[in-house]
Short mmCIF file of C-alpha atoms in Angstrom, two decimals:
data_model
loop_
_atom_site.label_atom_id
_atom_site.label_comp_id
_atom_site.label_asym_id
_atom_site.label_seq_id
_atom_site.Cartn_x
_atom_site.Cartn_y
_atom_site.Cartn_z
CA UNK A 257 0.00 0.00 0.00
CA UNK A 258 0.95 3.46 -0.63
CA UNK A 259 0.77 5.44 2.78
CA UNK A 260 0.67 9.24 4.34
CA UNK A 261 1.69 9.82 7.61
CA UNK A 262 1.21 12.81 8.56
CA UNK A 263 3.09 14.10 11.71
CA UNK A 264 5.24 11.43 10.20
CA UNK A 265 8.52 13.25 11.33
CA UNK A 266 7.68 13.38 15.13
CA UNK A 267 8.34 10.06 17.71
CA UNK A 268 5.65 7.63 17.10
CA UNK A 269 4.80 8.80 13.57
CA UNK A 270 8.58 8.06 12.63
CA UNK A 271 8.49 4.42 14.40
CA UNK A 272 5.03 4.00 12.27
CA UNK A 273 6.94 5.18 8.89
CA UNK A 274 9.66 2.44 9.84
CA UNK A 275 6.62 -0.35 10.36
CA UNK A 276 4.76 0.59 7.23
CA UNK A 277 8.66 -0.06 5.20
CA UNK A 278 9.97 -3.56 7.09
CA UNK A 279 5.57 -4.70 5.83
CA UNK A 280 6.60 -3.75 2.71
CA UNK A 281 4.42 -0.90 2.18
CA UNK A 282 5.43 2.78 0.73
CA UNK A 283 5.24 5.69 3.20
CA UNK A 284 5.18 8.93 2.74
CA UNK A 285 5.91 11.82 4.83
CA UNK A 286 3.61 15.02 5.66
CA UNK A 287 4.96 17.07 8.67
CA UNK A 288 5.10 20.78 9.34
CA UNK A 289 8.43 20.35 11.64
CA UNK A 290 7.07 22.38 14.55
CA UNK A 291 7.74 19.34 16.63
CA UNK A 292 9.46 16.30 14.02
CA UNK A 293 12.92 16.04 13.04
CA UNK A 294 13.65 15.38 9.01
CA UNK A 295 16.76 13.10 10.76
CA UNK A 296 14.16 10.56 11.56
CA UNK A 297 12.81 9.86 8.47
CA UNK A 298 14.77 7.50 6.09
CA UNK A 299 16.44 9.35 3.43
CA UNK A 300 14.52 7.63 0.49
CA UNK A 301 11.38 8.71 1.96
CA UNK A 302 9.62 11.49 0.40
CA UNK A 303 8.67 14.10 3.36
CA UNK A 304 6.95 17.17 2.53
CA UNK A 305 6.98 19.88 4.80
CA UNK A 306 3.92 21.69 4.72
CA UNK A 307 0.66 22.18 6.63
CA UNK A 308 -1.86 19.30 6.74
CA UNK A 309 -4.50 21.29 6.33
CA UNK A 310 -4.08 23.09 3.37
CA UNK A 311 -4.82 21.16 0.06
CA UNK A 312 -1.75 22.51 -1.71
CA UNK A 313 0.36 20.81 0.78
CA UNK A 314 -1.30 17.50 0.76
CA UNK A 315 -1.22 17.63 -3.04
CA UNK A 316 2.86 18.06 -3.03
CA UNK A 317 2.77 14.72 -0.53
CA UNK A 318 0.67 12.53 -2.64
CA UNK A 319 3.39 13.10 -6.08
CA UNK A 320 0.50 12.96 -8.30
CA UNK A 321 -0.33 9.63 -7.55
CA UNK A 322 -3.47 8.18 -5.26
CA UNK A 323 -2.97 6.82 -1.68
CA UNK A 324 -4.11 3.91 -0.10
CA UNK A 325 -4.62 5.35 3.52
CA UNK A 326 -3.60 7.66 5.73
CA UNK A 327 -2.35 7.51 9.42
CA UNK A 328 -2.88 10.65 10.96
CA UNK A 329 -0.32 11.19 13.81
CA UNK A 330 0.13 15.03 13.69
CA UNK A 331 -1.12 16.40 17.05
CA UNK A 332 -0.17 18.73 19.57
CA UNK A 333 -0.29 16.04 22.70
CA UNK A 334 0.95 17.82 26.25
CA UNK A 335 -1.50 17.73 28.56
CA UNK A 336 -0.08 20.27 30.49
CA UNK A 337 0.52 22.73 27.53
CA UNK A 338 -3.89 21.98 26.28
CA UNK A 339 -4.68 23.26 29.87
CA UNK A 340 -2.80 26.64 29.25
CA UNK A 341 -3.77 27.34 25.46
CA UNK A 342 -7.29 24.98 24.56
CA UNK A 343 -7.16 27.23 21.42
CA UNK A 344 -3.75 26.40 20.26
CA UNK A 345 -5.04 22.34 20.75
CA UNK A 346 -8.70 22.74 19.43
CA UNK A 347 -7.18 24.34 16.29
CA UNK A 348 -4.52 21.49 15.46
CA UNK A 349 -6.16 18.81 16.73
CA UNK A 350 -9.96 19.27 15.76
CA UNK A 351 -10.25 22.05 13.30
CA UNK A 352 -6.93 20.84 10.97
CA UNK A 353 -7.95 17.87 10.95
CA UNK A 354 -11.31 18.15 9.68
CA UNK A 355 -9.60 19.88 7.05
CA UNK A 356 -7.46 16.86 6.69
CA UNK A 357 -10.55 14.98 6.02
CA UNK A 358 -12.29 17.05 3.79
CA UNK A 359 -8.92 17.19 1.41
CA UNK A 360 -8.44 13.11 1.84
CA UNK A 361 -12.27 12.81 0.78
CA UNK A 362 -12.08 15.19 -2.39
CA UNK A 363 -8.78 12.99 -3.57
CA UNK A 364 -10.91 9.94 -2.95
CA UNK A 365 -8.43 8.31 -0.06
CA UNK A 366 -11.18 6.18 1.83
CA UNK A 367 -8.92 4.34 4.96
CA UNK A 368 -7.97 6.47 7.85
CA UNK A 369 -6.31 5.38 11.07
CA UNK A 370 -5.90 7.95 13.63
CA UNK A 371 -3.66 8.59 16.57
CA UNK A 372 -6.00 8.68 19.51
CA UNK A 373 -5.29 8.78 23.47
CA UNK A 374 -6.11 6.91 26.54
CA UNK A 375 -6.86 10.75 27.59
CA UNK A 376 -10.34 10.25 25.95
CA UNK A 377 -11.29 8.12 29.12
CA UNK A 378 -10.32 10.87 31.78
CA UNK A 379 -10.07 9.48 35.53
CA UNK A 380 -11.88 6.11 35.46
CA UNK A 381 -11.20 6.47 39.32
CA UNK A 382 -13.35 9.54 39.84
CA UNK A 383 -16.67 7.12 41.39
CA UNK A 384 -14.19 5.19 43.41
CA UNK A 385 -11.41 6.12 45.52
CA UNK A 386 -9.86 3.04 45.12
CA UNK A 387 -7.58 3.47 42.22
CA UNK A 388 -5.64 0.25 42.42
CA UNK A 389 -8.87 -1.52 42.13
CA UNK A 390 -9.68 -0.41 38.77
CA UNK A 391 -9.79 -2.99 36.35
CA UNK A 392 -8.34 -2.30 32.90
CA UNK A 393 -10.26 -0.10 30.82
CA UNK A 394 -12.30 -1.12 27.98
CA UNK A 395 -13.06 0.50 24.81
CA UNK A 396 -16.54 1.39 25.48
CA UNK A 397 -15.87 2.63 29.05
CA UNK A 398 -17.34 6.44 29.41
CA UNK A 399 -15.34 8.86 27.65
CA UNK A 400 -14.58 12.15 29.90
CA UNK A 401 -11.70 13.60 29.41
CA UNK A 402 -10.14 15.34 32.73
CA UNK A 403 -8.04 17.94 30.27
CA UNK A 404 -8.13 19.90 27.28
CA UNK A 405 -6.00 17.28 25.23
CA UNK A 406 -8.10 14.31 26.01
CA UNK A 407 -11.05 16.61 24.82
CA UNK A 408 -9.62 17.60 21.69
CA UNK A 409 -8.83 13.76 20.94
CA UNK A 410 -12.74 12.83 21.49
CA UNK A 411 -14.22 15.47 19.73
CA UNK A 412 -11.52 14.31 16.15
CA UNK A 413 -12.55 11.02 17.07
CA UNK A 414 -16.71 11.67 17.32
CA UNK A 415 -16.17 13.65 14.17
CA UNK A 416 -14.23 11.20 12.23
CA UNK A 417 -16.99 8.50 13.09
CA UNK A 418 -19.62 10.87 11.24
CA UNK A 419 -17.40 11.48 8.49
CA UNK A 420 -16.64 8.03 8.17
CA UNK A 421 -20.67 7.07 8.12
CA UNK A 422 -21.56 9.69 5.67
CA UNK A 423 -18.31 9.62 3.23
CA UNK A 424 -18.17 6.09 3.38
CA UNK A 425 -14.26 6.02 4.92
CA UNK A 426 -13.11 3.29 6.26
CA UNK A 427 -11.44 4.28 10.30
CA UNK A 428 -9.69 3.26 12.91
CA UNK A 429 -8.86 5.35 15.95
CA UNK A 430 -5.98 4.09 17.89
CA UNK A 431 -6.00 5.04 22.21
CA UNK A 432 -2.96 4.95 22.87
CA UNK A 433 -1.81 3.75 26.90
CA UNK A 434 2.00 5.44 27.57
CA UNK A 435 4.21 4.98 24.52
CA UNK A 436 7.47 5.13 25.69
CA UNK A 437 11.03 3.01 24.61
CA UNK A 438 13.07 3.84 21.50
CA UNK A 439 13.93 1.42 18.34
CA UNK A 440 16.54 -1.26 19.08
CA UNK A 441 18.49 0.42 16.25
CA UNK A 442 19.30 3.48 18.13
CA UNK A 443 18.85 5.40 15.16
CA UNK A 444 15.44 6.83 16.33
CA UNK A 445 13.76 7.79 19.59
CA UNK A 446 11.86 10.74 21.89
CA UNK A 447 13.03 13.73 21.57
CA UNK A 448 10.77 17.08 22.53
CA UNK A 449 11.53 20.23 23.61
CA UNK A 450 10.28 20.75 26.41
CA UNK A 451 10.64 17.54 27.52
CA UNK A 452 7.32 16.10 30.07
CA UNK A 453 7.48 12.56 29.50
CA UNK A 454 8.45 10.58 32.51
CA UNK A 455 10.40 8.02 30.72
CA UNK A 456 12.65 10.36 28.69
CA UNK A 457 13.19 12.71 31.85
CA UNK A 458 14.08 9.58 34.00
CA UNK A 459 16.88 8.88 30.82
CA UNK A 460 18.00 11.97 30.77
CA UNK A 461 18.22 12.35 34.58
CA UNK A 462 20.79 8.92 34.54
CA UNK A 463 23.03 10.12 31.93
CA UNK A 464 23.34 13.58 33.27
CA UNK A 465 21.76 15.86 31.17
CA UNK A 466 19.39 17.20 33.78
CA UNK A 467 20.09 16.98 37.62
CA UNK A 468 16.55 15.31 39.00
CA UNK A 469 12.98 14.16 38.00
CA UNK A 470 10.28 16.06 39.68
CA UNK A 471 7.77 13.72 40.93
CA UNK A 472 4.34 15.26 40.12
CA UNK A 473 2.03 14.00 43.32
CA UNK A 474 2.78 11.60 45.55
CA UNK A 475 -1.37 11.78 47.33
CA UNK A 476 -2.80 9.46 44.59
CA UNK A 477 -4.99 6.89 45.76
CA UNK A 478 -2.62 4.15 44.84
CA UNK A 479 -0.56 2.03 46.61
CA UNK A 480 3.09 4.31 46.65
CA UNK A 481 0.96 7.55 45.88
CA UNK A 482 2.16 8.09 42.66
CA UNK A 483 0.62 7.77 39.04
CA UNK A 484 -0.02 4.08 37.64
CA UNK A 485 0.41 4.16 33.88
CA UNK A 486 0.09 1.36 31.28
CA UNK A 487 2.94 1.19 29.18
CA UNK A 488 3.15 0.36 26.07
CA UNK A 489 6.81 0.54 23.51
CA UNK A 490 6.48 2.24 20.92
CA UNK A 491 7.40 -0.26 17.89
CA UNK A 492 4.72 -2.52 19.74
CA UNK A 493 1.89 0.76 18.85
CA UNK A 494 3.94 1.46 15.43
CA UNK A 495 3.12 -2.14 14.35
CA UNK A 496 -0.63 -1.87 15.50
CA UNK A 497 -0.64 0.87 13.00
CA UNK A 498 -0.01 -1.57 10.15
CA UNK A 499 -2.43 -3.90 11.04
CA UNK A 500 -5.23 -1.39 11.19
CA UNK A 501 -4.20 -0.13 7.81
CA UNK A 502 -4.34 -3.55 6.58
CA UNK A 503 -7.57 -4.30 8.39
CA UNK A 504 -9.20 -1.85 6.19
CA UNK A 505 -7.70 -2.96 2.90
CA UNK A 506 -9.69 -5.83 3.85
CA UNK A 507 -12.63 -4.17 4.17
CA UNK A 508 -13.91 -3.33 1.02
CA UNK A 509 -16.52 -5.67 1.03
CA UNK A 510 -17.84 -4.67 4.48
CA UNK A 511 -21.80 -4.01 4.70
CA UNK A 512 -21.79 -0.26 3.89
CA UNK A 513 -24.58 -0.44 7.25
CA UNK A 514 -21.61 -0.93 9.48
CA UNK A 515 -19.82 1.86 8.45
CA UNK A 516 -18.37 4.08 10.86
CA UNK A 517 -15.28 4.62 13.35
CA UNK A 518 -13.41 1.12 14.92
CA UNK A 519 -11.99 2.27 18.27
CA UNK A 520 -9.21 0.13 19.83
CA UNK A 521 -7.18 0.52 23.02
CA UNK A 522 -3.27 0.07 22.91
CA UNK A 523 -1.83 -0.46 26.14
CA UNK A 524 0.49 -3.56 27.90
CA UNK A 525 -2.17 -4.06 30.18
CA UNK A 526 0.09 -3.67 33.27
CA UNK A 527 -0.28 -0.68 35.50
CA UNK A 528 3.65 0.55 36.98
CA UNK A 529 3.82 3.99 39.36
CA UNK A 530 6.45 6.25 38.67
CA UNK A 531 8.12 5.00 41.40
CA UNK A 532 8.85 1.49 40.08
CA UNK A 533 9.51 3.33 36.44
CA UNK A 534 12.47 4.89 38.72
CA UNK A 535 13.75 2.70 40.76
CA UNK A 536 13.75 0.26 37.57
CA UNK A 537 15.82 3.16 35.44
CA UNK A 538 18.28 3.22 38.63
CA UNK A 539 18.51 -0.54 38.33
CA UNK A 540 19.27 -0.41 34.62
CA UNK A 541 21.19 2.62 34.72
CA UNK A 542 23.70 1.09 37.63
CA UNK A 543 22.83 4.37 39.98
CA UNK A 544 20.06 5.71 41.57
CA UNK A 545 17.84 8.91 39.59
CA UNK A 546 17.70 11.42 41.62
CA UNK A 547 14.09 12.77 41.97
CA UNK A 548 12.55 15.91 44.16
CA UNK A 549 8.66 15.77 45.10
CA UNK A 550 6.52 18.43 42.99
CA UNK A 551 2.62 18.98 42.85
CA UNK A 552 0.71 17.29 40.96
CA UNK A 553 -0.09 17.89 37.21
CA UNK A 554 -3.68 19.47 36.32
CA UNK A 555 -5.86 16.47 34.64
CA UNK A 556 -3.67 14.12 35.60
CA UNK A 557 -5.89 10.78 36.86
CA UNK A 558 -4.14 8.68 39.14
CA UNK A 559 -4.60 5.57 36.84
CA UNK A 560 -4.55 4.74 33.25
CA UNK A 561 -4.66 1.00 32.71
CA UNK A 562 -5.96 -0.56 29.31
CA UNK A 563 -7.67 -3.88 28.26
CA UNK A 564 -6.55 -4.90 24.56
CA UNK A 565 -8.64 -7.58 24.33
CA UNK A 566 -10.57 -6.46 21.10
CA UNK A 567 -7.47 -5.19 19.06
CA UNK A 568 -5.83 -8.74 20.12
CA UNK A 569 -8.74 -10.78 19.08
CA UNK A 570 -9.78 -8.97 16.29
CA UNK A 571 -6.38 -7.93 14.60
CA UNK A 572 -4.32 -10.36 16.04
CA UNK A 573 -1.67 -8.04 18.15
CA UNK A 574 0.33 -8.96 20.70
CA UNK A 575 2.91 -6.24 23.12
CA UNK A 576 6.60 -7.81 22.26
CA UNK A 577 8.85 -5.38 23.58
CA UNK A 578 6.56 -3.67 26.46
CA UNK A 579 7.84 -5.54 29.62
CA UNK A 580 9.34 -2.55 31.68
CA UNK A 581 13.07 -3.82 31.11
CA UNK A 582 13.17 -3.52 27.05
CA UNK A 583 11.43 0.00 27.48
CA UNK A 584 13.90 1.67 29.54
CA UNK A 585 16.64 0.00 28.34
CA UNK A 586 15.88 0.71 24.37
CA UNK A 587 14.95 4.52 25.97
CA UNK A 588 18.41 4.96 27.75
CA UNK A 589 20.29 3.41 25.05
CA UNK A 590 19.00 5.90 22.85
CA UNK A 591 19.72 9.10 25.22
CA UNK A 592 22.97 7.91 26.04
CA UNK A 593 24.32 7.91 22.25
CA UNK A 594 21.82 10.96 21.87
CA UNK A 595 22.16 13.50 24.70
CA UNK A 596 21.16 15.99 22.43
CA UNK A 597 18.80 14.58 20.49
CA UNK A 598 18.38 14.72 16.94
CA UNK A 599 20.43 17.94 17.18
CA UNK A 600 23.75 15.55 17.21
CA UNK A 601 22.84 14.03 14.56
CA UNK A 602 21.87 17.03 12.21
CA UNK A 603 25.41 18.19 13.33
CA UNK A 604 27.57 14.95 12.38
#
């Protein structure tokens, strides 16, 4: 298949362009840089730099030729940063991308995955005090969101399912769980500025580029009173991607009545505080992170833990590099031959 990825340049979208190539597939590259790097996309990959809304752009991107999906990855995605600017995030990540759609429809491109968030969910713990309780979240738990992010996520989601009914697209939306990790290749991996990420900080913390981690709450309901988060490597979501893409080739001859949105949850289905995340890092690292107690982050829930059950039995995935271990270790071994991120390598 012939593939877009838009927001193709950033972490997971450049993880998902590698996927798409080792299937076999073609990808191609739409990303307006604000956040990607052009050193993580594969040289013989065409990436267009442009804005994903605007038709002219998406034109340059498809060469003239038709596509046979899209995977829509470009977002802006800190929750922190959605509950200081909601306009900034309701613009790129609800407004561009029914733009997106409207272009995609009008060049006839009918299969659509899109990067979606466990954020959609909110705090599943908010009718129960006992977070550690919780069982793992399913994909038709109630929806509502706890920041501006997860919000902006629903409403592309909601809106893609109506698109998708009356256009007659073919979509997936993938939740993502806490992608985190770095390709065993060491040629890719996280890099943002600013940084939030726990893993990344807790990487950067053990090689010495920053002196502590700030641990954001300690007062959660939970069992060491810090977040539990379901995490999930990032090759493990890239190669989801693939199989929704190729879920929908398969589609065609679908009854157009059950047309609409598929929603599936990608997540390890293990819940870990950011305590054990720590101490692990220290374990792997061979000395201990230093960390310094902080408040806790607005529309932060105390626990985010997901039940893949339908994407395993319907598409046939399976986590093979989530356990806690490969994560950090694929993570450090990336920071450590990449304190400055892709800036060493644009510089070499």
């Amino acid at each position: 298949m012939r593939i877009l990825v838009t927001g193709g340049a950033g972490y997971i979208g450049s993880h998902v362009v590698r996927a798409l190539l080792a299937a076999g597939h073609e990808a191609l590259v739409l990303d307006d840089l604000s956040e990607g790097h052009v050193q993580a996309i594969p040289r013989d990959v065409c990436l267009v730099e442009g804005d994903i809304a605007d038709p002219q752009s998406l034109e340059r991107a498809m060469g003239g030729r038709a596509l046979d999906g899209v995977v829509h990855m470009a977002a802006s995605c800190l929750v922190g940063e959605s509950m200081r600017d909601p306009v900034r995030y309701y613009d790129n990540n609800v407004a561009r991308t029914l733009r997106l759609l409207a272009n995609l429809t009008a060049s006839g491109v009918a299969r659509f995955v899109l990067s979606s968030t466990a954020a959609v969910y909110g705090d599943p713990t908010a009718a129960d005090a006992t977070a550690s309780a919780m069982p793992p979240i399913e994909e038709d738990h109630p929806c509502q969101p706890t920041n501006v992010y997860g919000e902006t996520k629903l409403a592309a989601e909601r809106a893609l399912d109506w698109h998708a009914r009356c256009a007659g697209m073919k979509a997936v939306a993938l939740r993502y769980f806490n992608a985190a990790g770095a390709d065993p290749s060491g040629t890719i991996g996280e890099d943002h500025e600013p940084e939030t990420h726990l893993i990344p900080l807790v990487c950067q913390a053990a090689i010495g580029k920053i002196p502590r981690v700030t641990i954001m709450g300690r007062d959660y309901p939970t069992p060491d009173g810090t977040c539990l988060r379901d995490y999930i490597h990032v090759n493990d979501l890239a190669r989801a991607h693939v199989l929704a893409l190729s879920s929908l080739a398969g589609d065609d001859a679908r009854d157009p009545a059950d047309a609409g949105l598929r929603v599936y949850n990608l997540g390890a289905e293990r819940a870990i505080s950011v305590l054990e995340v720590v101490a692990a890092a220290g374990r792997i690292a061979g000395a201990a992170i230093p960390t310094i107690d902080g408040p806790r982050r607005p529309g932060d829930p105390p626990v985010l833990l997901a039940s893949s059950s339908r994407i395993r039995e319907d598409l046939g995935w399976r986590p093979e590099h989530s356990d806690l271990d490969t994560i950090l270790r694929t993570a450090l071994a990336w920071h450590r031959a990449h304190p400055d991120g892709f800036e060493a390598v644009a510089a070499s």
